[in-house]
Coordinates of C-alpha atoms in Angstrom, one line a residue:
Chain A
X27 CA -16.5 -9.4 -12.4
X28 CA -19.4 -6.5 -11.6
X29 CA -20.3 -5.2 -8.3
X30 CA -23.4 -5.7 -6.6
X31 CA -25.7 -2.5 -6.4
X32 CA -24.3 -0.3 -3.8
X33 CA -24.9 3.5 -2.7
X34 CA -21.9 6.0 -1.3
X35 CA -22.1 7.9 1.8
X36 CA -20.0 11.1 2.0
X37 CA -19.9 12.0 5.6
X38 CA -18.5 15.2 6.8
X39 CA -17.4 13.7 10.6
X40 CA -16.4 11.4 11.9
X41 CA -19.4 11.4 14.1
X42 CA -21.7 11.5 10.8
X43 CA -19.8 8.4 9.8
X44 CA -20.1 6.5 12.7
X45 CA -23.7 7.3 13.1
X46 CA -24.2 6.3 9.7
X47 CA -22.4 2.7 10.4
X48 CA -24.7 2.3 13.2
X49 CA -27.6 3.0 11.4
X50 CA -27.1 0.8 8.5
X51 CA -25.3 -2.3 10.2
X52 CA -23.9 -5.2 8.8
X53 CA -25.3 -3.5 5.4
X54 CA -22.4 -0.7 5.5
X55 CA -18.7 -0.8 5.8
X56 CA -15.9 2.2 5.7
X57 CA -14.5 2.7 2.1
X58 CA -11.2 4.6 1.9
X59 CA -8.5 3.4 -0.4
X60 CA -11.0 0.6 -1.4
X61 CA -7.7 -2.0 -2.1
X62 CA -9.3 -4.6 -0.2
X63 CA -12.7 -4.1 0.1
X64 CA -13.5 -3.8 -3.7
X65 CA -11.8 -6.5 -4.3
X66 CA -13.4 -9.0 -2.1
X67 CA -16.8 -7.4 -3.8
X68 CA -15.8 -8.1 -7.3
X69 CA -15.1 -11.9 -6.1
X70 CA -18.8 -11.3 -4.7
X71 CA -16.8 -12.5 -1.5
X72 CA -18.8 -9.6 0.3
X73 CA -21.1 -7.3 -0.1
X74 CA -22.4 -4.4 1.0
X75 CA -25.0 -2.2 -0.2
X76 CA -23.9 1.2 1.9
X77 CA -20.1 2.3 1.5
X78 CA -19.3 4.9 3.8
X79 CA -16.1 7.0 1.8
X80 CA -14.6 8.2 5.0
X81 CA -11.9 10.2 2.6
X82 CA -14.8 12.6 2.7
X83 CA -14.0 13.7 6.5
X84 CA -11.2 16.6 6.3
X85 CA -8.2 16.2 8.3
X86 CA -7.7 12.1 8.8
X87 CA -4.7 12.3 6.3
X88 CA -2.4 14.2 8.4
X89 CA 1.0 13.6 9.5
X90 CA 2.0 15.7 12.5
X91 CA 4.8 15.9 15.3
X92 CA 3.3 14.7 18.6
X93 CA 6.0 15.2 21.5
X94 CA 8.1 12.5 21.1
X95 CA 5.6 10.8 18.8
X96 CA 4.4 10.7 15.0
X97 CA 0.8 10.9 14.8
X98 CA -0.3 9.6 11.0
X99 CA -3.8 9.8 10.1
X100 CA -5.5 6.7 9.0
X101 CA -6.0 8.0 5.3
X102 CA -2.3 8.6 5.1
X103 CA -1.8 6.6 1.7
X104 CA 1.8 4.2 1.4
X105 CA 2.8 6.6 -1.5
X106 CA 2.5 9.7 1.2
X107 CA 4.5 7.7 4.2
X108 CA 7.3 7.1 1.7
X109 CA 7.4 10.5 0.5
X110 CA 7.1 12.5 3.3
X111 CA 9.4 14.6 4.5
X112 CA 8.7 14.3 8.3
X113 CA 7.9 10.2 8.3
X114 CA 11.8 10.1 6.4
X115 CA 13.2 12.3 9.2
X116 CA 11.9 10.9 12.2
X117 CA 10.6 7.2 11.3
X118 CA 12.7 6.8 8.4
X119 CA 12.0 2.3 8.7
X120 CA 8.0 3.4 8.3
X121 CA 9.0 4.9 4.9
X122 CA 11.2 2.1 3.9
X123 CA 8.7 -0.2 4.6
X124 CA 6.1 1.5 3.1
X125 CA 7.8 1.7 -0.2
X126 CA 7.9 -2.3 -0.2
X127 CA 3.7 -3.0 0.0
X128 CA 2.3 -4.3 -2.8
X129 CA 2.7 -2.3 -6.4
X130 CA 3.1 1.6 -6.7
X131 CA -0.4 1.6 -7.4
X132 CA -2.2 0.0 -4.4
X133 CA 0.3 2.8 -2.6
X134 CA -1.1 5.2 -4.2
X135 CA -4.5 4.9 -2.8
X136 CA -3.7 2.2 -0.2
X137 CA -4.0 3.6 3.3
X138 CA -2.1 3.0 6.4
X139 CA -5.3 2.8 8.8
X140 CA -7.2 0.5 6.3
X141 CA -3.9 -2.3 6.0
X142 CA -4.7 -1.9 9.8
X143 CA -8.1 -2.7 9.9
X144 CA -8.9 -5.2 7.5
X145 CA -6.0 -7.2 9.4
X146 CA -4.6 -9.4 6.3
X147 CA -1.8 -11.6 8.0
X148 CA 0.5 -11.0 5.1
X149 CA 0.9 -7.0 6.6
X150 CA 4.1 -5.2 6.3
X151 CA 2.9 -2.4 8.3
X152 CA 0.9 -4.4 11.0
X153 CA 4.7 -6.1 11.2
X154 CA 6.4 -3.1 11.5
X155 CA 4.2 -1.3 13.6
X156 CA 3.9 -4.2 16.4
X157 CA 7.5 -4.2 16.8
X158 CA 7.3 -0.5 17.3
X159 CA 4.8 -0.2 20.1
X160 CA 2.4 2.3 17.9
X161 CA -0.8 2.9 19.3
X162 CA -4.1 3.1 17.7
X163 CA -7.2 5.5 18.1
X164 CA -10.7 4.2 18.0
X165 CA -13.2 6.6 17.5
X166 CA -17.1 6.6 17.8
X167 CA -20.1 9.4 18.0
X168 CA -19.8 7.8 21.7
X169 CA -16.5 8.2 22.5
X170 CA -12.6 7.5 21.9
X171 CA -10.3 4.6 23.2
X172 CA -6.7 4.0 22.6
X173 CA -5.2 0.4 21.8
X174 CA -1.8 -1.1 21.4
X175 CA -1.2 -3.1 17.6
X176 CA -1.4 -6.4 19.7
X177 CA -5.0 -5.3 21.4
X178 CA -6.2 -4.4 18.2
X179 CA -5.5 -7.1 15.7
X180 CA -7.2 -10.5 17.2
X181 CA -7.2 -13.0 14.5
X182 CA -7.2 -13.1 10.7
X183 CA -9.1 -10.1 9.2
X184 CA -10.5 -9.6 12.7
X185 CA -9.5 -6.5 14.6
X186 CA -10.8 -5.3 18.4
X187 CA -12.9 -2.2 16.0
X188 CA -16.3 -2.4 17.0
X189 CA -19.3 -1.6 13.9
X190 CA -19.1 2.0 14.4
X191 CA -15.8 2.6 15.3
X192 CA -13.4 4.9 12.8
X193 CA -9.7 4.5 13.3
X194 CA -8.9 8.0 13.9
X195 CA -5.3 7.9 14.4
X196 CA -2.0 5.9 14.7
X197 CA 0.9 7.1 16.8
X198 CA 4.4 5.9 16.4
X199 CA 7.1 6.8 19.3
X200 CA 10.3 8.2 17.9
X201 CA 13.0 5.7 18.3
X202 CA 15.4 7.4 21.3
X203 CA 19.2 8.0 20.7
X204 CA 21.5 4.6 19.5
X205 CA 18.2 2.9 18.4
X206 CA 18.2 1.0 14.9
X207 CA 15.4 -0.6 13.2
X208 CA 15.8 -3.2 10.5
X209 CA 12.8 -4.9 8.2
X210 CA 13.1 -7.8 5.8
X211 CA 10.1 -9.7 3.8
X212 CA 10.1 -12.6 2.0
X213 CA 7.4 -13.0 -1.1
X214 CA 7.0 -15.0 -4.0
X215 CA 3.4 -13.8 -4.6
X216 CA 1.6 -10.4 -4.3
X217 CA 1.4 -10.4 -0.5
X218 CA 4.6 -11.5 1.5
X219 CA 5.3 -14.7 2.5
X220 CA 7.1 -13.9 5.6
X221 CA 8.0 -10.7 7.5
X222 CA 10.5 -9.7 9.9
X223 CA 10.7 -6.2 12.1
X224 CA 13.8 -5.4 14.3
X225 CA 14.3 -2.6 16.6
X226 CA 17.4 -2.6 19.0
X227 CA 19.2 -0.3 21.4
X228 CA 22.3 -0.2 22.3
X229 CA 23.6 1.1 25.3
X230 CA 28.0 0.7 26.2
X231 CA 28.2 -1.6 23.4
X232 CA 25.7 -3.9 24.1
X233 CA 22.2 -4.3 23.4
X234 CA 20.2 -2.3 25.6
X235 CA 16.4 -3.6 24.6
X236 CA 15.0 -5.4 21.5
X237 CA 11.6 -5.7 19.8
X238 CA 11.2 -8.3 17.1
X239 CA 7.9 -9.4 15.6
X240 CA 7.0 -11.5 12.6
X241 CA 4.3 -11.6 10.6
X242 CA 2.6 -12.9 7.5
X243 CA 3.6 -16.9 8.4
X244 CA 0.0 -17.0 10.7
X245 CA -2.5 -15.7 11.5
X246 CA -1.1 -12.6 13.1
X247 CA 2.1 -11.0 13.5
X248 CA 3.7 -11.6 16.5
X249 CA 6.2 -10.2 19.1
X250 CA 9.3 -12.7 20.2
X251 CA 10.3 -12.3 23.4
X252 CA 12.3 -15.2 24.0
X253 CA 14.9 -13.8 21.2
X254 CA 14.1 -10.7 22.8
X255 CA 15.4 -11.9 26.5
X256 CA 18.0 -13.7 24.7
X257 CA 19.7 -10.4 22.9
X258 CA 19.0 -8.1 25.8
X259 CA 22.5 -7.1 27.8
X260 CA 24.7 -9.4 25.2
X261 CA 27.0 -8.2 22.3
X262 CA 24.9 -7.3 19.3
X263 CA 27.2 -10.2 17.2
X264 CA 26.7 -13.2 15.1
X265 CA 26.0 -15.1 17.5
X266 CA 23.6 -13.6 19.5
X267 CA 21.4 -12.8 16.2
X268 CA 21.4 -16.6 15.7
X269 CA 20.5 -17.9 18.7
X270 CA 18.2 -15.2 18.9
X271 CA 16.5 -16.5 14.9
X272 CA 16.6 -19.9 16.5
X273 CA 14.0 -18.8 19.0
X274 CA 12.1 -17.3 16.6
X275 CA 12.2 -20.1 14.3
X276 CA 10.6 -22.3 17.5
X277 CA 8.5 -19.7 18.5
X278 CA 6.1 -19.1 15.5
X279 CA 3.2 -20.5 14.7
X280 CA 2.9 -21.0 10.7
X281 CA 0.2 -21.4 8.8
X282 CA 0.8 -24.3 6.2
X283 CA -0.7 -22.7 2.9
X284 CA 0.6 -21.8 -0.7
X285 CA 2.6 -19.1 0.7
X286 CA 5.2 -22.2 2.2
X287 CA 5.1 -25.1 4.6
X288 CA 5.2 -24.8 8.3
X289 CA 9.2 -26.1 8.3
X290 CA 9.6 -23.6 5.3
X291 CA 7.9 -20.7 7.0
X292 CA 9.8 -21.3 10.5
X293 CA 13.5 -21.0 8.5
X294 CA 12.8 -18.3 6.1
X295 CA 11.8 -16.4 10.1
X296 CA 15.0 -17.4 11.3
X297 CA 16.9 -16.1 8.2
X298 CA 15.4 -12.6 8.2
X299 CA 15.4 -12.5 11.8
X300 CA 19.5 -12.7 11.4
X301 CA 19.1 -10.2 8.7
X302 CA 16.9 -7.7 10.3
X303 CA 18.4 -7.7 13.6
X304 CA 22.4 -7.0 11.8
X305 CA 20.4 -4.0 10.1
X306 CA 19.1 -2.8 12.9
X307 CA 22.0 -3.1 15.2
X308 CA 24.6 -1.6 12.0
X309 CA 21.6 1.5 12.4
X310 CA 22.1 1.4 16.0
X311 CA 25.7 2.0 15.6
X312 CA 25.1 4.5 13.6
X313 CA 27.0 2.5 10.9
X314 CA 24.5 2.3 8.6
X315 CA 21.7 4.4 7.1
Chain B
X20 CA -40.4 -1.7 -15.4
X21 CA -38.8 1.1 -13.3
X22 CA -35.1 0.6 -12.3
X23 CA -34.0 1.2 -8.6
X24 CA -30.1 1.1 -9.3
X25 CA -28.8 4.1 -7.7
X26 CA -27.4 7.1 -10.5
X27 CA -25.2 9.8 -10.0
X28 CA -23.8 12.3 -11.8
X29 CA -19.7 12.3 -13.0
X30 CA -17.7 15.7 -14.2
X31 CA -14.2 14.6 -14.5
X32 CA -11.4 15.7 -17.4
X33 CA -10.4 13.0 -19.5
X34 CA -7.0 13.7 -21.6
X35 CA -7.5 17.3 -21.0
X36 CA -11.2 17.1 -22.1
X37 CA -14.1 18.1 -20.0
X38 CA -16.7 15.5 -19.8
X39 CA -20.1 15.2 -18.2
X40 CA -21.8 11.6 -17.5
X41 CA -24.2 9.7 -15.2
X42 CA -23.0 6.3 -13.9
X43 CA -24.2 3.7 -11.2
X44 CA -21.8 4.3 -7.9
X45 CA -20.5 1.0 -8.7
X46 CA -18.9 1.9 -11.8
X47 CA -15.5 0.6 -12.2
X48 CA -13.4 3.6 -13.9
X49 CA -11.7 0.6 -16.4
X50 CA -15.4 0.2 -17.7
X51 CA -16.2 3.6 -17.9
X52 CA -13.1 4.7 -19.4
X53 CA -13.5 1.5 -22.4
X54 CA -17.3 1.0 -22.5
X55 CA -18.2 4.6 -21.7
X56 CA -15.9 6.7 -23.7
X57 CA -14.4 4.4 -25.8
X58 CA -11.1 4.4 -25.1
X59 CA -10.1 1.0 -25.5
X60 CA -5.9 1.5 -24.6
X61 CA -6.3 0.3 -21.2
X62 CA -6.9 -3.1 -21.0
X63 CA -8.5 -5.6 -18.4
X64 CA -5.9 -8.4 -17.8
X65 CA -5.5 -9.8 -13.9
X66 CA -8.8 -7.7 -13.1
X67 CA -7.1 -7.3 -9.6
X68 CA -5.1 -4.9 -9.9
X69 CA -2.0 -6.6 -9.7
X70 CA -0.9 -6.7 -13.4
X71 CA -0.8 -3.0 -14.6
X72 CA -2.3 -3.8 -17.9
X73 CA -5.2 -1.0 -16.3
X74 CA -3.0 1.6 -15.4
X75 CA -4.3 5.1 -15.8
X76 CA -2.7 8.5 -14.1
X77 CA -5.5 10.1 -11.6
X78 CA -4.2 13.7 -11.0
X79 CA -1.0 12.4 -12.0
X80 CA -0.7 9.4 -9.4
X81 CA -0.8 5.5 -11.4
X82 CA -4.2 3.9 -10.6
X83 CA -5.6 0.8 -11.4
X84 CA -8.6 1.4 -13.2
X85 CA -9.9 -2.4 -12.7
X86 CA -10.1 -2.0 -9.0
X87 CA -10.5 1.9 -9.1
X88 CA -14.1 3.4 -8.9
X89 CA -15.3 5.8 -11.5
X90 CA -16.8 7.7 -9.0
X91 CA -12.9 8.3 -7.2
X92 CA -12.2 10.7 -10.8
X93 CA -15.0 12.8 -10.1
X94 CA -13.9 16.8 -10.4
X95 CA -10.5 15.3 -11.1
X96 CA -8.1 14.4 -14.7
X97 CA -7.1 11.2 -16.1
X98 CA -4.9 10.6 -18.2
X99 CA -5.1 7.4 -20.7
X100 CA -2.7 6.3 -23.0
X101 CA -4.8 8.2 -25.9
X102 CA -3.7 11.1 -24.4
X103 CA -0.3 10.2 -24.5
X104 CA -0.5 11.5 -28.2
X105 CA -0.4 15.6 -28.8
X106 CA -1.7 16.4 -32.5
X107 CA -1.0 13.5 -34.1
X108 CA 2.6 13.3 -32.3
X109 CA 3.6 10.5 -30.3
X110 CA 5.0 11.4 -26.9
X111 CA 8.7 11.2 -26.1
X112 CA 8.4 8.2 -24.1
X113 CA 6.5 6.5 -26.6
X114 CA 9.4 7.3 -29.2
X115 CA 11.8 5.6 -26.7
X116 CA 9.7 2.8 -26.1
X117 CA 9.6 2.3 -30.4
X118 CA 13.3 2.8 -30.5
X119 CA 14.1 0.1 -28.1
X120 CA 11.5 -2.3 -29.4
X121 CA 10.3 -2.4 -26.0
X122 CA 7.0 -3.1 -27.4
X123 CA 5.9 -7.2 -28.6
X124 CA 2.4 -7.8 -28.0
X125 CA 1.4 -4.4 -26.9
X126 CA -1.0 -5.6 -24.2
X127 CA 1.2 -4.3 -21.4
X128 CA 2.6 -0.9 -23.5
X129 CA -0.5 1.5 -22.0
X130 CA -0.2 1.0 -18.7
X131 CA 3.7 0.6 -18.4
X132 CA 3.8 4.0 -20.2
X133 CA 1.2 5.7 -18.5
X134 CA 3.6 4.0 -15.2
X135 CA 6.3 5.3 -17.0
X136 CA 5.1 8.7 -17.4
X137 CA 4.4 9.4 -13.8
X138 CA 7.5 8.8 -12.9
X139 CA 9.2 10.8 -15.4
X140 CA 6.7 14.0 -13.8
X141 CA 9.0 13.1 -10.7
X142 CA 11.6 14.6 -12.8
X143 CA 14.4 12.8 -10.0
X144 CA 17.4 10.5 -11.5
X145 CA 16.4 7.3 -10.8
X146 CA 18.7 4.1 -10.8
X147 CA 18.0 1.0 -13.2
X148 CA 17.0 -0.4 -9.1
X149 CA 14.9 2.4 -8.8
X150 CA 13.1 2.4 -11.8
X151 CA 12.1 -1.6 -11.4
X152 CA 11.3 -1.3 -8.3
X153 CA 9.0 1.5 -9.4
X154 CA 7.6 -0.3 -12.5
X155 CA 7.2 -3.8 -10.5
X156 CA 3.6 -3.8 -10.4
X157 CA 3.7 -3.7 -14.4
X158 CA 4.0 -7.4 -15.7
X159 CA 5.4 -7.9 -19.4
X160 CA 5.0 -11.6 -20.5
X161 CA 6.6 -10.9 -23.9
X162 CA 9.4 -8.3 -23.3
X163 CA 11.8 -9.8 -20.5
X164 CA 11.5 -6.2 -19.7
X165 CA 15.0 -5.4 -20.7
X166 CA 14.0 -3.6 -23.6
X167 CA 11.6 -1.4 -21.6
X168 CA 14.4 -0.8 -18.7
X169 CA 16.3 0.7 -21.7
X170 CA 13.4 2.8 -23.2
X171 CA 12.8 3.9 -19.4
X172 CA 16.7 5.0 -18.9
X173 CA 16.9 6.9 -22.2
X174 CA 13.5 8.5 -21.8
X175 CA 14.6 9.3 -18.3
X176 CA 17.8 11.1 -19.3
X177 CA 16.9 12.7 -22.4
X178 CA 14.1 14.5 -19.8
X179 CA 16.6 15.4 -17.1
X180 CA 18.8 17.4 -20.7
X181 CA 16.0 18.8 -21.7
X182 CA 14.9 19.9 -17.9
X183 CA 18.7 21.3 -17.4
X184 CA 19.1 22.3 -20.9

């Protein structure tokens, strides 16, 4: 499979970049790890005949303390989350799940911001991050806006990003005291089949707050809230982590494809929701690393 | 009959050796590596880079030359399986992988090496878990992989003697 005929841009700024998007249109996209997007030019899927290399603009691979936040840089590859020392610290789940996407070698040029953008539904970060409330930075040569995960990913491989918009940044909260996070996934072929984040708190014993969402079994991932509202001020037991899958299990909306049938899709949620959630609460505990 | 494909110039190292080249931007490194310079040990198999068959080592990190483009070595080293060999002397790790016959077909043996190798440069003991779930983008049809598990191990610890040797 050949590429079409295409020329690289090497902008300096992000406002170069932008500009350049503008200017070209629909005939230009970003290029950074280039895990996606080359591939859907090989299949002759797409094409475009101006690749903007964004890896060219200095400082949008940085990881940095934020007050009570990480900031990650949207060139940040999966190898770097896994490996770095700050992301295992202080948002050691991020670096567990970024050890899990794809092969070692997609993570070695993959990036964080571009899983983000091109909005696959079979995303472990786009799971993870949902559950975690991160935030997203839009930038433009005319100006910046922030976004929640949920704002920013609309449909299948459709994102809020307007043409000439850059995703500048990503900002994770820390987790505050007696928090746990667990992630399980699910796959039988490259991408996974199904995903599931947890994030509890615990507070006297009982669970003080909960963030689930799943992903990869539609369209989008997806927060739970009514396993959220069931878990919130019970024991973090058996049986609230089932009745809390079988909410999930009702509440999401497969997609019946290769990856599984709706039925099929709706109990492997429920059975990482169980597993997930006992992770996250053993974490919370501080039972469990 | 003028052509209106864009050109550019390439410097990258290539097994240690300095070379100078123009390519189309659109140059897959896989092709340039093969048709280019002939060095035929990586091979084209999934062409999606899911397979490993392609793996080559870009500054050191695994890449997948099929879905990599040339233009992402520029000013920087690869390393292909050719390179593996010093004077005529096969590599350690390719010793190991002989010794454990973890070697049928062959189509496979460049890039799970050259996979292989990087994590050896990681010089960390790593569990047998570890090390699949490190080589688990590199797909063996022939092997059932336990051979190379046991290449991997041994090549793994005779490296971490050697290191505190």
């Amino acid at each position: 499979m050949m590429l079409g005929v295409f020329e690289i841009h090497e902008p300096q700024t992000v406002n170069e970049a932008s500009a350049l998007l503008a200017e070209h249109g629909e005939a230009a996209t970003v290029y950074a790890g280039g895990t996606e997007l080359l591939l859907l030019m090989k299949e002759g899927l797409v094409h475009y005949p101006h690749l903007i290399n964004i890896k060219t603009i200095p400082d949008l691979d940085q990881i940095s303390p934020d007050n009570d936040a990480l900031r990650i840089g949207p060139l940040v590859t999966h190898w770097q989350l896994e490996h770095h020392k700050l992301v295992q610290e202080q948002a050691s789940l991020l670096a567990e799940v970024a050890s899990m996407i794809a092969n070692v070698r997609v993570r070695a040029v993959g990036t964080l911001g571009g899983n983000l953008c091109f909005a696959e539904p079979h995303s472990d970060p786009a799971t993870l991050l949902l559950a975690w409330e991160a935030t997203l930075d839009l930038t433009s040569a005319n100006g910046r806006r922030e976004l929640a995960i949920d704002e920013f990913i609309l449909d299948m491989l459709t994102t809020a990003r307007e043409h000439d918009e850059i995703l500048t940044g990503i900002t994770l909260p820390l987790l505050p005291p007696h928090s746990g996070g667990g992630y399980e996934k699910f796959a039988t072929h490259e991408r996974p089949s199904a995903t599931v984040a947890a994030i509890v708190q615990r507070h006297n014993g009982m669970t003080s707050e909960a963030r689930i969402a799943v992903g990869s079994v539609g369209a989008v991932p997806v927060r739970m809230p009514e396993a959220e509202a069931i878990l919130r001020d019970e024991m973090p037991d058996d049986a609230a982590f089932e009745a809390a899958a079988d909410a999930v299990s009702q509440a999401v909306d497969p997609i019946d494809d290769l990856y599984g049938s709706i039925e099929y899709k709706r109990n492997i949620a429920r059975v990482l929701t169980i597993r997930a959630l006992t992770t996250a609460a053993e974490r919370a505990a501080g039972n469990k690393q | 009959m003028s052509d209106e494909r864009p050109r550019m110039p390439l410097s990258l190292r290539v097994n240690g050796q300095s070379i100078e080249a123009v390519i189309e931007p659109r140059t897959m490194l896989l092709d340039f590596l093969r048709d280019g310079l002939g060095l035929t040990g990586a091979k084209r198999s999934c062409d999606v880079q899911v397979c490993g068959a392609c793996t080559v080592l870009l500054d050191g990190m695994p890449v997948s030359a099929c879905c990599t483009l040339a233009y992402e070595a520029r000013d920087r080293s690869v390393l292909t399986i050719e390179g593996m060999l010093q004077n005529g002397t096969l590599h350690p790790l390719q010793e190991a992988f002989l010794e454990h016959t973890a070697v049928q077909c062959g189509f496979c043996t460049s890039g799970m090496v050259l996979a292989t190798k990087s994590l050896l440069d990681a010089n960390v003991a790593l569990s047998r878990e570890e090390i699949k779930h490190y080589l688990s983008g590199n797909l063996c049809r022939c092997t059932g992989y336990w051979n190379i598990l046991e290449a991997v191990e041994s090549a793994l610890k005779s490296n971490q003697e050697s290191a505190s040797g």
